[in-house]
Amino acid sequence: MSRYPNMFRALKAREEGAFVPFVMVGDPDLAASEAVIEALVAGGADALELGVPFSDPVADGPTIQRAHVRALEAGAGFHDCLEVVARVRERHRELPIGVLVYGNVPFALGLERFYADCAAAGVDSVLLPDVPVRESLPFSAAAQAAGVDPVHIAPPSAADHTLDAVAAASRGYVYAVSRVGVTGTEHASSTVGLAQAVERLRCASAAPVMLGFGISRPDQVAEALAAGADGAISGSAVVRIVEAHAASLREAPRGSTAHEAELEALSSELVGFCSAMKAATRRSTGHSVPSVPQEQR
């Protein structure tokens, strides 16, 4: 049973939108990434979107591409990532957890096995960024058979028939992309046309809409909600914080004082970032939103 409906109902009752951070499992290594995930939860994440490293991440910009490389160099495979997810699930029974993974992984494993393994680890949803909705039927069918929500992307300025197809195929939430291109904070998010897209998706009885790509500041979260989104997803900004500590974490022996101090500093930055982003989802705060410290931008 998906945890997303309960999350969105609870947020609506509190007059809040959802804040969902993305991070790469295995970056900079599996153990450190598990601590990173716990920091995101401690900072107030309403749900998690966890990346699985892949060799050719065509939808990602340079920041997240480097996270894929670091995780692969650390030996993080698909099932290693699921083991991390399973441990996070044991600690956070009601937290929605989504996985973002490229289509080659389920295709290589076999759809039935892939989605069954995801479900067994406690995954609520799977987003395949390189599988367009017009080619998604076998993936979506296998996901739902395993009890996993298929999430699809609503492209910017999409035609009505595309939005209708995304609405019909998506469960859990719809990932609305704020602009053309790849992930990254090099280009800011945009809410141009979002209100019209959200209206069309709602008319088609779509799942709640989350806005992603280029969201790195609390004011952008507030703008997404004001334009009609149910929440916002931030990825590259989170991954950049991890990247700033990655080399030091790899160089210091695990368990050493230096390693623990670096991990604590990383966790503290992530908690601060998430707290500021989450605060911007509280609609009762109006237009006054907290700022993210300059070093985290």
mmCIF file of C-alpha atoms in Angstrom:
data_model
loop_
_atom_site.group_PDB
_atom_site.id
_atom_site.type_symbol
_atom_site.label_atom_id
_atom_site.label_comp_id
_atom_site.label_asym_id
_atom_site.label_seq_id
_atom_site.Cartn_x
_atom_site.Cartn_y
_atom_site.Cartn_z
ATOM 1 C CA MET A 1 0.000 0.000 0.000
ATOM 2 C CA SER A 2 1.489 3.327 -1.088
ATOM 3 C CA ARG A 3 2.321 5.785 1.650
ATOM 4 C CA TYR A 4 1.867 8.837 -0.575
ATOM 5 C CA PRO A 5 -1.899 9.345 -0.060
ATOM 6 C CA ASN A 6 -1.475 9.410 3.718
ATOM 7 C CA MET A 7 1.390 11.896 3.396
ATOM 8 C CA PHE A 8 -0.544 14.258 1.138
ATOM 9 C CA ARG A 9 -3.660 14.042 3.327
ATOM 10 C CA ALA A 10 -1.639 14.898 6.441
ATOM 11 C CA LEU A 11 0.091 17.802 4.690
ATOM 12 C CA LYS A 12 -3.215 19.185 3.422
ATOM 13 C CA ALA A 13 -4.622 19.089 6.953
ATOM 14 C CA ARG A 14 -1.615 21.136 8.134
ATOM 15 C CA GLU A 15 -1.832 23.496 5.128
ATOM 16 C CA GLU A 16 1.615 22.456 3.950
ATOM 17 C CA GLY A 17 3.122 21.397 0.682
ATOM 18 C CA ALA A 18 5.573 18.532 0.378
ATOM 19 C CA PHE A 19 9.333 18.919 0.287
ATOM 20 C CA VAL A 20 11.152 15.935 -1.187
ATOM 21 C CA PRO A 21 14.956 15.897 -1.441
ATOM 22 C CA PHE A 22 16.797 13.695 -3.926
ATOM 23 C CA VAL A 23 20.131 12.084 -3.157
ATOM 24 C CA MET A 24 22.222 9.360 -4.785
ATOM 25 C CA VAL A 25 22.501 6.125 -2.836
ATOM 26 C CA GLY A 26 26.165 5.146 -2.587
ATOM 27 C CA ASP A 27 27.519 8.698 -2.808
ATOM 28 C CA PRO A 28 30.241 9.033 -1.648
ATOM 29 C CA ASP A 29 29.914 5.436 -0.400
ATOM 30 C CA LEU A 30 27.094 3.248 0.854
ATOM 31 C CA ALA A 31 27.644 3.825 4.572
ATOM 32 C CA ALA A 32 27.995 7.594 4.251
ATOM 33 C CA SER A 33 24.962 7.822 1.982
ATOM 34 C CA GLU A 34 22.860 6.111 4.623
ATOM 35 C CA ALA A 35 23.896 8.821 7.098
ATOM 36 C CA VAL A 36 23.071 11.433 4.448
ATOM 37 C CA ILE A 37 19.558 10.013 4.089
ATOM 38 C CA GLU A 38 19.047 10.119 7.846
ATOM 39 C CA ALA A 39 20.089 13.783 7.876
ATOM 40 C CA LEU A 40 17.511 14.580 5.189
ATOM 41 C CA VAL A 41 14.810 12.932 7.270
ATOM 42 C CA ALA A 42 15.975 14.783 10.383
ATOM 43 C CA GLY A 43 15.770 18.039 8.430
ATOM 44 C CA GLY A 44 12.079 17.528 7.753
ATOM 45 C CA ALA A 45 11.841 15.722 4.402
ATOM 46 C CA ASP A 46 8.251 14.642 3.790
ATOM 47 C CA ALA A 47 9.392 11.862 1.453
ATOM 48 C CA LEU A 48 12.607 10.734 -0.208
ATOM 49 C CA GLU A 49 13.634 10.327 -3.816
ATOM 50 C CA LEU A 50 16.701 8.094 -3.942
ATOM 51 C CA GLY A 51 18.842 7.679 -7.028
ATOM 52 C CA VAL A 52 20.400 4.420 -8.160
ATOM 53 C CA PRO A 53 23.773 4.970 -9.872
ATOM 54 C CA PHE A 54 23.940 4.289 -13.595
ATOM 55 C CA SER A 55 26.695 4.642 -16.184
ATOM 56 C CA ASP A 56 24.763 6.791 -18.685
ATOM 57 C CA PRO A 57 22.383 9.126 -16.796
ATOM 58 C CA VAL A 58 21.049 11.046 -19.787
ATOM 59 C CA ALA A 59 18.480 13.105 -17.835
ATOM 60 C CA ASP A 60 21.010 14.434 -15.333
ATOM 61 C CA GLY A 61 23.246 17.465 -15.417
ATOM 62 C CA PRO A 62 26.907 17.586 -14.352
ATOM 63 C CA THR A 63 26.313 17.668 -10.586
ATOM 64 C CA ILE A 64 24.228 14.510 -10.423
ATOM 65 C CA GLN A 65 26.320 12.856 -13.153
ATOM 66 C CA ARG A 66 29.324 13.160 -10.833
ATOM 67 C CA ALA A 67 27.265 11.582 -8.031
ATOM 68 C CA HIS A 68 26.569 8.596 -10.299
ATOM 69 C CA VAL A 69 30.302 8.265 -10.958
ATOM 70 C CA ARG A 70 31.269 8.488 -7.273
ATOM 71 C CA ALA A 71 28.685 5.879 -6.286
ATOM 72 C CA LEU A 72 29.741 3.502 -9.052
ATOM 73 C CA GLU A 73 33.415 3.933 -8.097
ATOM 74 C CA ALA A 74 32.430 3.037 -4.531
ATOM 75 C CA GLY A 75 30.923 -0.209 -5.811
ATOM 76 C CA ALA A 76 27.248 0.626 -5.265
ATOM 77 C CA GLY A 77 25.132 -1.770 -7.320
ATOM 78 C CA PHE A 78 21.355 -1.909 -7.571
ATOM 79 C CA HIS A 79 20.876 -4.499 -4.837
ATOM 80 C CA ASP A 80 23.403 -2.746 -2.586
ATOM 81 C CA CYS A 81 21.209 0.339 -2.884
ATOM 82 C CA LEU A 82 18.097 -1.665 -2.039
ATOM 83 C CA GLU A 83 19.795 -2.910 1.127
ATOM 84 C CA VAL A 84 20.262 0.715 2.184
ATOM 85 C CA VAL A 85 16.608 1.427 1.363
ATOM 86 C CA ALA A 86 15.497 -1.570 3.418
ATOM 87 C CA ARG A 87 17.408 -0.338 6.463
ATOM 88 C CA VAL A 88 15.956 3.170 6.071
ATOM 89 C CA ARG A 89 12.495 1.636 5.768
ATOM 90 C CA GLU A 90 12.955 -0.250 9.050
ATOM 91 C CA ARG A 91 13.646 3.030 10.829
ATOM 92 C CA HIS A 92 10.944 5.065 9.073
ATOM 93 C CA ARG A 93 7.895 2.900 8.572
ATOM 94 C CA GLU A 94 5.528 5.600 7.261
ATOM 95 C CA LEU A 95 7.913 7.709 5.174
ATOM 96 C CA PRO A 96 7.254 7.504 1.418
ATOM 97 C CA ILE A 97 10.388 6.383 -0.415
ATOM 98 C CA GLY A 98 10.736 6.697 -4.173
ATOM 99 C CA VAL A 99 13.542 5.377 -6.333
ATOM 100 C CA LEU A 100 14.816 7.030 -9.503
ATOM 101 C CA VAL A 101 16.553 4.547 -11.766
ATOM 102 C CA TYR A 102 17.288 4.378 -15.475
ATOM 103 C CA GLY A 103 15.320 1.955 -17.615
ATOM 104 C CA ASN A 104 18.241 -0.331 -18.423
ATOM 105 C CA VAL A 105 18.238 -1.664 -14.857
ATOM 106 C CA PRO A 106 14.696 -3.109 -14.839
ATOM 107 C CA PHE A 107 15.107 -4.166 -18.463
ATOM 108 C CA ALA A 108 18.298 -6.122 -17.667
ATOM 109 C CA LEU A 109 16.943 -7.734 -14.495
ATOM 110 C CA GLY A 110 13.507 -8.444 -15.870
ATOM 111 C CA LEU A 111 10.552 -6.289 -14.937
ATOM 112 C CA GLU A 112 8.904 -8.761 -12.605
ATOM 113 C CA ARG A 113 12.055 -9.359 -10.574
ATOM 114 C CA PHE A 114 13.020 -5.676 -10.530
ATOM 115 C CA TYR A 115 9.722 -4.453 -9.126
ATOM 116 C CA ALA A 116 9.399 -7.379 -6.723
ATOM 117 C CA ASP A 117 12.846 -6.579 -5.306
ATOM 118 C CA CYS A 118 11.892 -2.904 -4.957
ATOM 119 C CA ALA A 119 8.685 -3.814 -3.133
ATOM 120 C CA ALA A 120 10.519 -6.182 -0.793
ATOM 121 C CA ALA A 121 12.921 -3.386 0.186
ATOM 122 C CA GLY A 122 10.056 -1.052 1.044
ATOM 123 C CA VAL A 123 10.108 1.162 -2.060
ATOM 124 C CA ASP A 124 6.845 3.024 -2.666
ATOM 125 C CA SER A 125 7.461 4.365 -6.163
ATOM 126 C CA VAL A 126 9.799 4.091 -9.125
ATOM 127 C CA LEU A 127 10.534 6.847 -11.630
ATOM 128 C CA LEU A 128 12.284 5.903 -14.880
ATOM 129 C CA PRO A 129 13.437 9.244 -16.324
ATOM 130 C CA ASP A 130 14.433 7.828 -19.711
ATOM 131 C CA VAL A 131 11.193 5.914 -20.342
ATOM 132 C CA PRO A 132 8.530 8.225 -21.850
ATOM 133 C CA VAL A 133 4.935 7.580 -20.921
ATOM 134 C CA ARG A 134 4.118 6.346 -24.439
ATOM 135 C CA GLU A 135 6.552 3.436 -23.911
ATOM 136 C CA SER A 136 5.805 2.813 -20.258
ATOM 137 C CA LEU A 137 2.906 0.346 -20.290
ATOM 138 C CA PRO A 138 4.887 -2.852 -19.528
ATOM 139 C CA PHE A 139 6.860 -1.076 -16.796
ATOM 140 C CA SER A 140 3.746 0.408 -15.209
ATOM 141 C CA ALA A 141 1.881 -2.902 -15.350
ATOM 142 C CA ALA A 142 4.748 -4.755 -13.667
ATOM 143 C CA ALA A 143 5.095 -2.022 -11.038
ATOM 144 C CA GLN A 144 1.437 -2.101 -10.077
ATOM 145 C CA ALA A 145 1.411 -5.900 -10.018
ATOM 146 C CA ALA A 146 4.191 -5.710 -7.410
ATOM 147 C CA GLY A 147 2.454 -2.979 -5.403
ATOM 148 C CA VAL A 148 4.836 -0.205 -6.487
ATOM 149 C CA ASP A 149 3.640 3.166 -7.783
ATOM 150 C CA PRO A 150 4.845 4.074 -11.279
ATOM 151 C CA VAL A 151 5.728 7.776 -11.408
ATOM 152 C CA HIS A 152 5.912 9.586 -14.736
ATOM 153 C CA ILE A 153 7.269 12.918 -15.877
ATOM 154 C CA ALA A 154 5.023 15.707 -17.126
ATOM 155 C CA PRO A 155 7.279 17.627 -19.535
ATOM 156 C CA PRO A 156 7.187 21.422 -19.684
ATOM 157 C CA SER A 157 4.696 22.799 -22.215
ATOM 158 C CA ALA A 158 3.429 19.275 -22.879
ATOM 159 C CA ALA A 159 0.448 18.788 -25.159
ATOM 160 C CA ASP A 160 -2.863 17.980 -23.515
ATOM 161 C CA HIS A 161 -2.814 14.396 -24.763
ATOM 162 C CA THR A 162 0.598 13.862 -23.143
ATOM 163 C CA LEU A 163 -0.577 15.293 -19.833
ATOM 164 C CA ASP A 164 -3.660 13.094 -19.986
ATOM 165 C CA ALA A 165 -1.481 10.026 -20.568
ATOM 166 C CA VAL A 166 0.815 10.977 -17.660
ATOM 167 C CA ALA A 167 -2.202 11.477 -15.405
ATOM 168 C CA ALA A 168 -3.628 8.082 -16.346
ATOM 169 C CA ALA A 169 -0.338 6.217 -15.877
ATOM 170 C CA SER A 170 1.038 7.829 -12.706
ATOM 171 C CA ARG A 171 0.426 6.702 -9.164
ATOM 172 C CA GLY A 172 1.751 8.281 -5.979
ATOM 173 C CA TYR A 173 2.594 11.594 -7.609
ATOM 174 C CA VAL A 174 3.327 13.201 -10.962
ATOM 175 C CA TYR A 175 6.816 14.630 -11.520
ATOM 176 C CA ALA A 176 6.323 17.953 -13.297
ATOM 177 C CA VAL A 177 9.545 19.186 -14.885
ATOM 178 C CA SER A 178 9.987 22.925 -14.465
ATOM 179 C CA ARG A 179 11.990 23.496 -17.648
ATOM 180 C CA VAL A 180 13.539 21.744 -20.631
ATOM 181 C CA GLY A 181 16.996 20.212 -20.323
ATOM 182 C CA VAL A 182 18.666 18.147 -17.649
ATOM 183 C CA THR A 183 18.786 18.332 -13.863
ATOM 184 C CA GLY A 184 20.880 20.989 -12.210
ATOM 185 C CA THR A 185 20.893 24.347 -10.489
ATOM 186 C CA GLU A 186 22.809 26.013 -13.320
ATOM 187 C CA HIS A 187 19.412 27.049 -14.694
ATOM 188 C CA ALA A 188 16.667 28.048 -12.285
ATOM 189 C CA SER A 189 13.299 26.387 -12.145
ATOM 190 C CA SER A 190 10.349 28.021 -13.835
ATOM 191 C CA THR A 191 6.668 27.990 -12.990
ATOM 192 C CA VAL A 192 5.634 29.375 -16.390
ATOM 193 C CA GLY A 193 2.737 27.260 -17.601
ATOM 194 C CA LEU A 194 2.691 25.198 -14.413
ATOM 195 C CA ALA A 195 -0.752 26.361 -13.316
ATOM 196 C CA GLN A 196 -2.265 25.359 -16.652
ATOM 197 C CA ALA A 197 -0.519 21.986 -16.589
ATOM 198 C CA VAL A 198 -1.655 21.315 -13.020
ATOM 199 C CA GLU A 199 -5.223 22.229 -13.931
ATOM 200 C CA ARG A 200 -5.150 19.829 -16.883
ATOM 201 C CA LEU A 201 -3.664 17.045 -14.770
ATOM 202 C CA ARG A 202 -6.272 17.553 -12.052
ATOM 203 C CA CYS A 203 -9.073 17.455 -14.629
ATOM 204 C CA ALA A 204 -7.675 14.071 -15.670
ATOM 205 C CA SER A 205 -7.747 12.916 -12.015
ATOM 206 C CA ALA A 206 -3.977 12.853 -11.724
ATOM 207 C CA ALA A 207 -2.062 12.084 -8.565
ATOM 208 C CA PRO A 208 -0.618 15.117 -6.705
ATOM 209 C CA VAL A 209 1.918 17.129 -8.694
ATOM 210 C CA MET A 210 5.512 17.680 -7.553
ATOM 211 C CA LEU A 211 7.725 20.215 -9.320
ATOM 212 C CA GLY A 212 11.383 19.422 -9.927
ATOM 213 C CA PHE A 213 14.526 20.514 -11.854
ATOM 214 C CA GLY A 214 16.436 23.591 -10.741
ATOM 215 C CA ILE A 215 14.826 24.026 -7.316
ATOM 216 C CA SER A 216 17.532 25.026 -4.863
ATOM 217 C CA ARG A 217 16.072 27.841 -2.727
ATOM 218 C CA PRO A 218 13.107 28.226 -0.369
ATOM 219 C CA ASP A 219 11.569 30.996 -2.500
ATOM 220 C CA GLN A 220 11.459 28.579 -5.449
ATOM 221 C CA VAL A 221 9.600 26.052 -3.276
ATOM 222 C CA ALA A 222 7.087 28.752 -2.318
ATOM 223 C CA GLU A 223 6.685 29.775 -5.975
ATOM 224 C CA ALA A 224 5.999 26.176 -6.993
ATOM 225 C CA LEU A 225 3.244 25.868 -4.397
ATOM 226 C CA ALA A 226 1.780 29.254 -5.326
ATOM 227 C CA ALA A 227 1.577 28.078 -8.957
ATOM 228 C CA GLY A 228 -0.475 25.057 -7.945
ATOM 229 C CA ALA A 229 2.037 22.283 -7.301
ATOM 230 C CA ASP A 230 1.512 20.046 -4.275
ATOM 231 C CA GLY A 231 5.208 20.060 -3.463
ATOM 232 C CA ALA A 232 8.750 20.461 -4.719
ATOM 233 C CA ILE A 233 11.698 18.166 -5.324
ATOM 234 C CA SER A 234 15.287 19.354 -4.906
ATOM 235 C CA GLY A 235 18.157 17.224 -6.151
ATOM 236 C CA SER A 236 21.256 18.954 -7.447
ATOM 237 C CA ALA A 237 21.363 21.377 -4.505
ATOM 238 C CA VAL A 238 21.391 18.436 -2.086
ATOM 239 C CA VAL A 239 23.969 16.514 -4.104
ATOM 240 C CA ARG A 240 26.235 19.584 -4.206
ATOM 241 C CA ILE A 241 26.347 19.622 -0.406
ATOM 242 C CA VAL A 242 27.332 15.946 -0.409
ATOM 243 C CA GLU A 243 29.939 16.570 -3.099
ATOM 244 C CA ALA A 244 31.616 19.272 -1.012
ATOM 245 C CA HIS A 245 32.419 16.661 1.648
ATOM 246 C CA ALA A 246 32.910 13.596 -0.557
ATOM 247 C CA ALA A 247 36.676 13.757 -1.026
ATOM 248 C CA SER A 248 37.366 14.302 2.678
ATOM 249 C CA LEU A 249 35.090 11.430 3.637
ATOM 250 C CA ARG A 250 36.864 9.106 1.227
ATOM 251 C CA GLU A 251 40.333 10.133 2.374
ATOM 252 C CA ALA A 252 39.709 9.750 6.113
ATOM 253 C CA PRO A 253 39.632 6.160 7.452
ATOM 254 C CA ARG A 254 36.101 5.110 8.321
ATOM 255 C CA GLY A 255 35.537 5.371 12.067
ATOM 256 C CA SER A 256 38.396 7.814 12.545
ATOM 257 C CA THR A 257 37.891 11.126 14.332
ATOM 258 C CA ALA A 258 38.404 12.991 11.063
ATOM 259 C CA HIS A 259 35.830 10.867 9.233
ATOM 260 C CA GLU A 260 33.229 11.249 11.975
ATOM 261 C CA ALA A 261 33.785 15.012 12.173
ATOM 262 C CA GLU A 262 33.376 15.361 8.402
ATOM 263 C CA LEU A 263 30.218 13.248 8.435
ATOM 264 C CA GLU A 264 28.801 15.325 11.277
ATOM 265 C CA ALA A 265 29.531 18.552 9.379
ATOM 266 C CA LEU A 266 27.845 17.159 6.265
ATOM 267 C CA SER A 267 24.802 16.031 8.222
ATOM 268 C CA SER A 268 24.502 19.427 9.891
ATOM 269 C CA GLU A 269 24.525 21.225 6.526
ATOM 270 C CA LEU A 270 21.893 18.880 5.119
ATOM 271 C CA VAL A 271 19.626 19.317 8.133
ATOM 272 C CA GLY A 272 19.896 23.094 7.797
ATOM 273 C CA PHE A 273 19.171 23.019 4.073
ATOM 274 C CA CYS A 274 16.180 20.714 4.426
ATOM 275 C CA SER A 275 14.770 22.685 7.346
ATOM 276 C CA ALA A 276 14.838 25.909 5.341
ATOM 277 C CA MET A 277 13.282 24.284 2.267
ATOM 278 C CA LYS A 278 10.606 22.550 4.320
ATOM 279 C CA ALA A 279 9.707 25.789 6.114
ATOM 280 C CA ALA A 280 8.840 27.301 2.726
ATOM 281 C CA THR A 281 6.107 24.686 2.238
ATOM 282 C CA ARG A 282 4.065 26.038 5.140
ATOM 283 C CA ARG A 283 1.480 28.062 3.296
ATOM 284 C CA SER A 284 0.503 30.026 6.395
ATOM 285 C CA THR A 285 3.934 31.713 6.333
ATOM 286 C CA GLY A 286 2.880 33.710 3.288
ATOM 287 C CA HIS A 287 5.701 35.126 1.207
ATOM 288 C CA SER A 288 8.231 35.286 4.024
ATOM 289 C CA VAL A 289 10.487 32.279 3.539
ATOM 290 C CA PRO A 290 13.819 31.458 5.182
ATOM 291 C CA SER A 291 17.006 31.717 3.200
ATOM 292 C CA VAL A 292 19.562 29.015 2.638
ATOM 293 C CA PRO A 293 23.042 29.955 3.922
ATOM 294 C CA GLN A 294 25.262 31.290 1.130
ATOM 295 C CA GLU A 295 27.708 28.367 1.370
ATOM 296 C CA GLN A 296 24.910 25.920 0.579
ATOM 297 C CA ARG A 297 23.738 27.673 -2.601
#
